[in-house]
Amino acid sequence: MDNTASQSMVVFENVTKIYDGGVTALDDVSFTVEKGEFVFIIGPSGAGKSTITKLMIHEETPDEGYVRVGDFDIGKMHRRNIAALRRSMGMVFQDFRLLPNKTVYENVAFAMEIVGASNKHIRRRVSTVLSQTGLSEKWKFYPDQLSGGEQQRVGIARALVNNPKFIVADEPTGNLDGDTAEGIMELLDEINKCGTTIIMVTHSQQIVDRMKRRVIAIENGKLMKDEQGGYSYESL
Ligand code: ADP
C-alpha cells in the first residue's frame, strides 16, 4: 500500500450487495473518502444508503468488490475484530440512541468506560467534549429533560469522545426542526474543521445545498453522482 492509499479512510471498490430475496441494494459502487473530508450520501428511500453504512460497520458484508474502512478489510476481517472496527469510528443516529437512565455526563463517559479508559482521563475528556458540543451546563440532565437538538449534541459528544478517525452520521438531523438542524450542522462543520472526517447520510436538500461539500448520490443501488460542492436533487 502506498502513502496516498493509506491516507484513505474508506474505500468502496466495485461493491455489489444483494440481500436474501434477491434485492440488489448496491450495484458496482466505487468511491473513496480521504482523511479530513466531509461527504454527504444522498438518495431517495430504498436507494442503498443504509447498506453503505451497514457495510462500513460490518453489519453486512459485500457480495462482490472490496470495502476497506481504516485498516479493516470488511469482506475478509475476522469477527473478533468487529468491536475494534466499530470503536475506530463514531456513530451518530437519527434517533439519538441515548441511555435514558444515564445523565448527559454518564452517557458520554460510558463510551470511554467500555474501552477501559481511566477515571481521570474520562473526567478530563468528557468535560472537553461537553464544552465543545455546548453541553457544559447540561451535564447533570437526563435525556428526557433535553430538547431534540440537545440530545443530538449528546450523541455527537459520545461519538467524539474516543477521538475517532471519522464519524458516520445517519440522518442526524432527521428528527429536528430547521433551526435546530442548522445548529447541529454548524457543530459537525466545526468538528470537521478540527480534522475529523465526516460521512453523513441525509435527505435534506437544504443542508446539502447550504454546506457545499462533496455529495455522493445513490439511486437504485447505483452511484449516480460524486461531486464536490453540494447541489440539490433537482440537478440530478
Ligand atoms: P436506503 O437507506 O437508501 O433507504 P437501504 O440500503 O436500506 O436503502 O435499502 C436498499 C434496498 O435493499 C431496498 O430495496 C431495501 O428494501 C433492500 N433491503 C435493505 N435491507 C434489506 C434486508 N435486510 N433484506 C432484504 N432487503 C433489504
mmCIF file of C-alpha atoms and ligand atoms in Angstrom:
data_model
loop_
_atom_site.group_PDB
_atom_site.id
_atom_site.type_symbol
_atom_site.label_atom_id
_atom_site.label_comp_id
_atom_site.label_asym_id
_atom_site.label_seq_id
_atom_site.Cartn_x
_atom_site.Cartn_y
_atom_site.Cartn_z
ATOM 1 C CA MET A 1 0.000 0.000 0.000
ATOM 2 C CA ASP A 2 1.495 3.373 -0.932
ATOM 3 C CA ASN A 3 1.236 6.513 1.168
ATOM 4 C CA THR A 4 -1.662 8.060 -0.694
ATOM 5 C CA ALA A 5 -3.753 4.909 -0.437
ATOM 6 C CA SER A 6 -3.093 4.518 3.279
ATOM 7 C CA GLN A 7 -4.479 8.052 3.797
ATOM 8 C CA SER A 8 -7.910 6.980 2.550
ATOM 9 C CA MET A 9 -10.352 6.485 5.384
ATOM 10 C CA VAL A 10 -12.895 4.489 3.422
ATOM 11 C CA VAL A 11 -12.605 2.642 0.115
ATOM 12 C CA PHE A 12 -15.519 1.064 -1.786
ATOM 13 C CA GLU A 13 -14.308 -0.692 -4.921
ATOM 14 C CA ASN A 14 -16.885 -2.182 -7.319
ATOM 15 C CA VAL A 15 -19.131 -3.121 -4.408
ATOM 16 C CA THR A 16 -22.270 -5.141 -5.022
ATOM 17 C CA LYS A 17 -24.636 -6.176 -2.253
ATOM 18 C CA ILE A 18 -27.563 -8.494 -2.929
ATOM 19 C CA TYR A 19 -29.835 -9.292 0.019
ATOM 20 C CA ASP A 20 -31.567 -12.614 0.558
ATOM 21 C CA GLY A 21 -34.661 -12.407 -1.585
ATOM 22 C CA GLY A 22 -32.667 -11.006 -4.488
ATOM 23 C CA VAL A 23 -32.780 -7.220 -3.954
ATOM 24 C CA THR A 24 -29.637 -5.610 -5.368
ATOM 25 C CA ALA A 25 -29.075 -2.889 -2.772
ATOM 26 C CA LEU A 26 -25.715 -1.768 -4.200
ATOM 27 C CA ASP A 27 -24.597 -2.329 -7.754
ATOM 28 C CA ASP A 28 -20.922 -1.878 -8.625
ATOM 29 C CA VAL A 29 -20.411 1.127 -6.338
ATOM 30 C CA SER A 30 -16.953 2.705 -6.064
ATOM 31 C CA PHE A 31 -15.801 5.729 -4.085
ATOM 32 C CA THR A 32 -13.013 6.725 -1.736
ATOM 33 C CA VAL A 33 -13.158 9.045 1.259
ATOM 34 C CA GLU A 34 -9.919 10.778 2.182
ATOM 35 C CA LYS A 35 -8.805 11.949 5.593
ATOM 36 C CA GLY A 36 -10.422 15.244 6.582
ATOM 37 C CA GLU A 37 -13.281 15.159 4.069
ATOM 38 C CA PHE A 38 -16.941 15.947 4.762
ATOM 39 C CA VAL A 39 -19.067 13.773 2.497
ATOM 40 C CA PHE A 40 -22.835 13.644 2.108
ATOM 41 C CA ILE A 41 -24.530 10.485 0.896
ATOM 42 C CA ILE A 42 -27.923 11.321 -0.571
ATOM 43 C CA GLY A 43 -30.636 9.477 -2.451
ATOM 44 C CA PRO A 44 -34.296 8.502 -2.210
ATOM 45 C CA SER A 45 -35.598 5.962 0.266
ATOM 46 C CA GLY A 46 -34.521 2.429 -0.697
ATOM 47 C CA ALA A 47 -31.575 3.729 -2.751
ATOM 48 C CA GLY A 48 -28.929 1.812 -0.792
ATOM 49 C CA LYS A 49 -27.643 4.488 1.633
ATOM 50 C CA SER A 50 -28.072 2.420 4.803
ATOM 51 C CA THR A 51 -26.455 -0.526 3.087
ATOM 52 C CA ILE A 52 -23.337 1.626 2.681
ATOM 53 C CA THR A 53 -23.264 2.452 6.405
ATOM 54 C CA LYS A 54 -24.054 -1.176 7.327
ATOM 55 C CA LEU A 55 -21.089 -2.351 5.273
ATOM 56 C CA MET A 56 -18.886 0.206 6.996
ATOM 57 C CA ILE A 57 -19.704 -1.199 10.441
ATOM 58 C CA HIS A 58 -19.675 -4.838 9.263
ATOM 59 C CA GLU A 59 -23.372 -5.285 9.906
ATOM 60 C CA GLU A 60 -23.357 -6.591 6.320
ATOM 61 C CA THR A 61 -20.553 -7.839 4.060
ATOM 62 C CA PRO A 62 -20.146 -7.234 0.309
ATOM 63 C CA ASP A 63 -21.107 -9.962 -2.174
ATOM 64 C CA GLU A 64 -18.704 -8.583 -4.725
ATOM 65 C CA GLY A 65 -15.969 -5.972 -4.611
ATOM 66 C CA TYR A 66 -13.902 -4.597 -1.793
ATOM 67 C CA VAL A 67 -14.728 -2.433 1.224
ATOM 68 C CA ARG A 68 -11.958 -1.060 3.417
ATOM 69 C CA VAL A 69 -12.581 1.087 6.494
ATOM 70 C CA GLY A 70 -9.374 2.381 8.048
ATOM 71 C CA ASP A 71 -7.190 -0.719 8.208
ATOM 72 C CA PHE A 72 -10.093 -3.182 8.166
ATOM 73 C CA ASP A 73 -10.963 -5.207 5.064
ATOM 74 C CA ILE A 74 -14.704 -5.682 5.672
ATOM 75 C CA GLY A 75 -15.092 -8.718 3.419
ATOM 76 C CA LYS A 76 -12.178 -10.621 4.940
ATOM 77 C CA MET A 77 -11.809 -9.486 8.532
ATOM 78 C CA HIS A 78 -12.312 -11.837 11.451
ATOM 79 C CA ARG A 79 -15.456 -11.410 13.562
ATOM 80 C CA ARG A 80 -13.332 -10.892 16.669
ATOM 81 C CA ASN A 81 -12.142 -7.571 15.175
ATOM 82 C CA ILE A 82 -15.633 -6.131 14.662
ATOM 83 C CA ALA A 83 -15.626 -4.379 18.040
ATOM 84 C CA ALA A 84 -12.281 -2.746 17.223
ATOM 85 C CA LEU A 85 -13.629 -1.640 13.824
ATOM 86 C CA ARG A 86 -16.683 -0.036 15.438
ATOM 87 C CA ARG A 87 -14.548 1.633 18.109
ATOM 88 C CA SER A 88 -12.404 3.223 15.411
ATOM 89 C CA MET A 89 -15.358 5.367 14.282
ATOM 90 C CA GLY A 90 -18.034 7.474 15.925
ATOM 91 C CA MET A 91 -21.661 6.765 15.049
ATOM 92 C CA VAL A 92 -24.438 9.362 15.210
ATOM 93 C CA PHE A 93 -28.050 8.217 14.740
ATOM 94 C CA GLN A 94 -31.287 9.898 13.690
ATOM 95 C CA ASP A 95 -32.999 8.683 16.881
ATOM 96 C CA PHE A 96 -30.034 9.668 19.141
ATOM 97 C CA ARG A 97 -29.890 6.273 20.938
ATOM 98 C CA LEU A 98 -29.018 7.679 24.356
ATOM 99 C CA LEU A 99 -29.308 5.634 27.532
ATOM 100 C CA PRO A 100 -32.422 7.037 29.265
ATOM 101 C CA ASN A 101 -31.270 6.216 32.802
ATOM 102 C CA LYS A 102 -27.930 7.936 32.470
ATOM 103 C CA THR A 103 -27.204 11.654 32.636
ATOM 104 C CA VAL A 104 -25.562 13.580 29.802
ATOM 105 C CA TYR A 105 -22.194 13.149 31.511
ATOM 106 C CA GLU A 106 -22.765 9.434 32.117
ATOM 107 C CA ASN A 107 -23.917 8.777 28.539
ATOM 108 C CA VAL A 108 -20.708 10.242 27.175
ATOM 109 C CA ALA A 109 -18.457 8.763 29.896
ATOM 110 C CA PHE A 110 -19.926 5.312 29.260
ATOM 111 C CA ALA A 111 -18.404 5.244 25.769
ATOM 112 C CA MET A 112 -14.989 5.673 27.403
ATOM 113 C CA GLU A 113 -15.661 3.214 30.223
ATOM 114 C CA ILE A 114 -16.339 0.399 27.766
ATOM 115 C CA VAL A 115 -12.937 0.916 26.172
ATOM 116 C CA GLY A 116 -11.258 0.813 29.592
ATOM 117 C CA ALA A 117 -10.197 4.471 29.965
ATOM 118 C CA SER A 118 -9.029 5.631 33.408
ATOM 119 C CA ASN A 119 -11.388 7.691 35.562
ATOM 120 C CA LYS A 120 -9.066 10.667 35.445
ATOM 121 C CA HIS A 121 -8.858 10.547 31.659
ATOM 122 C CA ILE A 122 -12.653 10.130 31.416
ATOM 123 C CA ARG A 123 -13.328 13.169 33.620
ATOM 124 C CA ARG A 124 -10.998 15.380 31.629
ATOM 125 C CA ARG A 125 -12.027 14.208 28.180
ATOM 126 C CA VAL A 126 -15.809 14.214 28.836
ATOM 127 C CA SER A 127 -15.605 17.742 30.157
ATOM 128 C CA THR A 128 -13.736 18.810 26.980
ATOM 129 C CA VAL A 129 -16.265 17.275 24.564
ATOM 130 C CA LEU A 130 -19.251 18.573 26.536
ATOM 131 C CA SER A 131 -17.821 22.045 26.250
ATOM 132 C CA GLN A 132 -17.081 21.540 22.541
ATOM 133 C CA THR A 133 -20.688 20.468 21.898
ATOM 134 C CA GLY A 134 -22.215 23.271 24.001
ATOM 135 C CA LEU A 135 -23.456 20.993 26.788
ATOM 136 C CA SER A 136 -21.349 22.051 29.782
ATOM 137 C CA GLU A 137 -24.371 23.417 31.632
ATOM 138 C CA LYS A 138 -26.437 20.284 30.998
ATOM 139 C CA TRP A 139 -24.105 17.605 32.278
ATOM 140 C CA LYS A 140 -26.436 16.501 35.079
ATOM 141 C CA PHE A 141 -29.577 16.341 32.937
ATOM 142 C CA TYR A 142 -31.243 13.136 31.757
ATOM 143 C CA PRO A 143 -32.125 12.710 28.050
ATOM 144 C CA ASP A 144 -35.862 13.289 28.632
ATOM 145 C CA GLN A 145 -35.034 16.688 30.152
ATOM 146 C CA LEU A 146 -33.338 17.825 26.939
ATOM 147 C CA SER A 147 -34.589 19.171 23.605
ATOM 148 C CA GLY A 148 -34.077 17.079 20.460
ATOM 149 C CA GLY A 149 -31.169 19.267 19.402
ATOM 150 C CA GLU A 150 -29.515 18.891 22.810
ATOM 151 C CA GLN A 151 -29.997 15.130 22.706
ATOM 152 C CA GLN A 152 -28.294 15.016 19.335
ATOM 153 C CA ARG A 153 -25.429 17.089 20.746
ATOM 154 C CA VAL A 154 -25.016 14.369 23.381
ATOM 155 C CA GLY A 155 -24.993 11.803 20.560
ATOM 156 C CA ILE A 156 -22.250 13.784 18.845
ATOM 157 C CA ALA A 157 -20.262 14.220 22.080
ATOM 158 C CA ARG A 158 -20.449 10.464 22.620
ATOM 159 C CA ALA A 159 -19.306 9.833 19.037
ATOM 160 C CA LEU A 160 -16.345 12.168 19.516
ATOM 161 C CA VAL A 161 -15.167 11.220 22.959
ATOM 162 C CA ASN A 162 -12.803 8.405 21.955
ATOM 163 C CA ASN A 163 -11.133 10.533 19.255
ATOM 164 C CA PRO A 164 -12.409 8.519 16.274
ATOM 165 C CA LYS A 165 -10.740 8.755 12.880
ATOM 166 C CA PHE A 166 -14.116 9.530 11.401
ATOM 167 C CA ILE A 167 -17.780 9.953 12.195
ATOM 168 C CA VAL A 168 -20.636 8.264 10.357
ATOM 169 C CA ALA A 169 -23.869 10.185 10.853
ATOM 170 C CA ASP A 170 -27.076 8.540 9.632
ATOM 171 C CA GLU A 171 -29.733 11.253 9.121
ATOM 172 C CA PRO A 172 -28.554 13.121 12.247
ATOM 173 C CA THR A 173 -30.967 15.998 11.626
ATOM 174 C CA GLY A 174 -33.896 13.817 10.518
ATOM 175 C CA ASN A 175 -35.850 14.350 13.757
ATOM 176 C CA LEU A 176 -35.037 18.043 14.200
ATOM 177 C CA ASP A 177 -36.651 21.286 13.041
ATOM 178 C CA GLY A 178 -34.824 23.545 10.580
ATOM 179 C CA ASP A 179 -33.108 25.913 13.029
ATOM 180 C CA THR A 180 -32.035 23.112 15.331
ATOM 181 C CA ALA A 181 -30.748 21.137 12.361
ATOM 182 C CA GLU A 182 -28.715 24.163 11.314
ATOM 183 C CA GLY A 183 -27.060 24.285 14.752
ATOM 184 C CA ILE A 184 -26.187 20.600 14.505
ATOM 185 C CA MET A 185 -24.694 21.142 11.041
ATOM 186 C CA GLU A 186 -22.597 24.040 12.371
ATOM 187 C CA LEU A 187 -21.307 21.753 15.098
ATOM 188 C CA LEU A 188 -20.455 18.968 12.627
ATOM 189 C CA ASP A 189 -18.765 21.537 10.409
ATOM 190 C CA GLU A 190 -16.584 22.741 13.316
ATOM 191 C CA ILE A 191 -15.699 19.162 14.218
ATOM 192 C CA ASN A 192 -14.713 18.505 10.607
ATOM 193 C CA LYS A 193 -12.608 21.679 10.522
ATOM 194 C CA CYS A 194 -10.725 20.337 13.550
ATOM 195 C CA GLY A 195 -9.712 17.359 11.407
ATOM 196 C CA THR A 196 -12.338 14.640 11.893
ATOM 197 C CA THR A 197 -13.578 13.070 8.661
ATOM 198 C CA ILE A 198 -17.395 13.036 8.440
ATOM 199 C CA ILE A 199 -19.661 10.863 6.319
ATOM 200 C CA MET A 200 -23.294 11.895 6.624
ATOM 201 C CA VAL A 201 -26.413 10.327 5.149
ATOM 202 C CA THR A 202 -29.188 12.861 4.639
ATOM 203 C CA HIS A 203 -32.457 13.518 2.839
ATOM 204 C CA SER A 204 -32.205 17.268 3.312
ATOM 205 C CA GLN A 205 -31.634 19.181 0.090
ATOM 206 C CA GLN A 206 -31.373 22.365 2.090
ATOM 207 C CA ILE A 207 -28.488 21.113 4.169
ATOM 208 C CA VAL A 208 -26.608 19.714 1.189
ATOM 209 C CA ASP A 209 -27.070 22.952 -0.752
ATOM 210 C CA ARG A 210 -26.012 25.128 2.169
ATOM 211 C CA MET A 211 -22.936 23.164 3.188
ATOM 212 C CA LYS A 212 -21.352 22.984 -0.286
ATOM 213 C CA ARG A 213 -19.416 19.817 0.419
ATOM 214 C CA ARG A 214 -18.829 16.638 -1.544
ATOM 215 C CA VAL A 215 -22.033 14.781 -2.434
ATOM 216 C CA ILE A 216 -22.333 11.129 -3.371
ATOM 217 C CA ALA A 217 -25.774 10.416 -4.849
ATOM 218 C CA ILE A 218 -27.108 6.855 -4.840
ATOM 219 C CA GLU A 219 -30.205 5.742 -6.715
ATOM 220 C CA ASN A 220 -31.420 2.180 -7.149
ATOM 221 C CA GLY A 221 -28.139 0.905 -5.760
ATOM 222 C CA LYS A 222 -26.064 2.769 -8.318
ATOM 223 C CA LEU A 223 -23.723 5.666 -7.728
ATOM 224 C CA MET A 224 -25.253 8.433 -9.864
ATOM 225 C CA LYS A 225 -23.025 11.354 -8.954
ATOM 226 C CA ASP A 226 -19.951 12.081 -6.917
ATOM 227 C CA GLU A 227 -19.216 15.792 -6.922
ATOM 228 C CA GLN A 228 -17.592 18.445 -4.820
ATOM 229 C CA GLY A 229 -19.638 21.417 -3.761
ATOM 230 C CA GLY A 230 -23.245 20.488 -2.959
ATOM 231 C CA TYR A 231 -26.336 20.605 -5.118
ATOM 232 C CA SER A 232 -29.958 19.641 -4.771
ATOM 233 C CA TYR A 233 -31.860 16.651 -6.093
ATOM 234 C CA GLU A 234 -33.308 18.763 -8.930
ATOM 235 C CA SER A 235 -29.942 18.851 -10.637
ATOM 236 C CA LEU A 236 -29.583 15.065 -10.636
HETATM 237 P P1 ADP B 1 -31.845 3.490 1.987
HETATM 238 O O1 ADP B 1 -31.020 3.537 3.215
HETATM 239 O O2 ADP B 1 -31.311 4.354 0.886
HETATM 240 O O3 ADP B 1 -33.304 3.770 2.241
HETATM 241 P P2 ADP B 1 -31.313 0.620 2.055
HETATM 242 O O4 ADP B 1 -29.849 0.464 1.919
HETATM 243 O O5 ADP B 1 -31.916 0.469 3.415
HETATM 244 O O6 ADP B 1 -31.777 1.999 1.378
HETATM 245 O O7 ADP B 1 -32.043 -0.451 1.115
HETATM 246 C C1 ADP B 1 -31.700 -0.683 -0.242
HETATM 247 C C2 ADP B 1 -32.598 -1.780 -0.794
HETATM 248 O O8 ADP B 1 -32.294 -3.007 -0.143
HETATM 249 C C3 ADP B 1 -34.088 -1.540 -0.578
HETATM 250 O O9 ADP B 1 -34.774 -2.033 -1.708
HETATM 251 C C4 ADP B 1 -34.387 -2.366 0.659
HETATM 252 O O10 ADP B 1 -35.730 -2.787 0.648
HETATM 253 C C5 ADP B 1 -33.447 -3.544 0.498
HETATM 254 N N1 ADP B 1 -33.015 -4.101 1.799
HETATM 255 C C6 ADP B 1 -32.400 -3.418 2.800
HETATM 256 N N2 ADP B 1 -32.114 -4.250 3.830
HETATM 257 C C7 ADP B 1 -32.551 -5.471 3.477
HETATM 258 C C8 ADP B 1 -32.552 -6.766 4.113
HETATM 259 N N3 ADP B 1 -32.010 -6.947 5.313
HETATM 260 N N4 ADP B 1 -33.108 -7.799 3.434
HETATM 261 C C9 ADP B 1 -33.645 -7.642 2.216
HETATM 262 N N5 ADP B 1 -33.672 -6.457 1.547
HETATM 263 C C10 ADP B 1 -33.148 -5.385 2.169
#
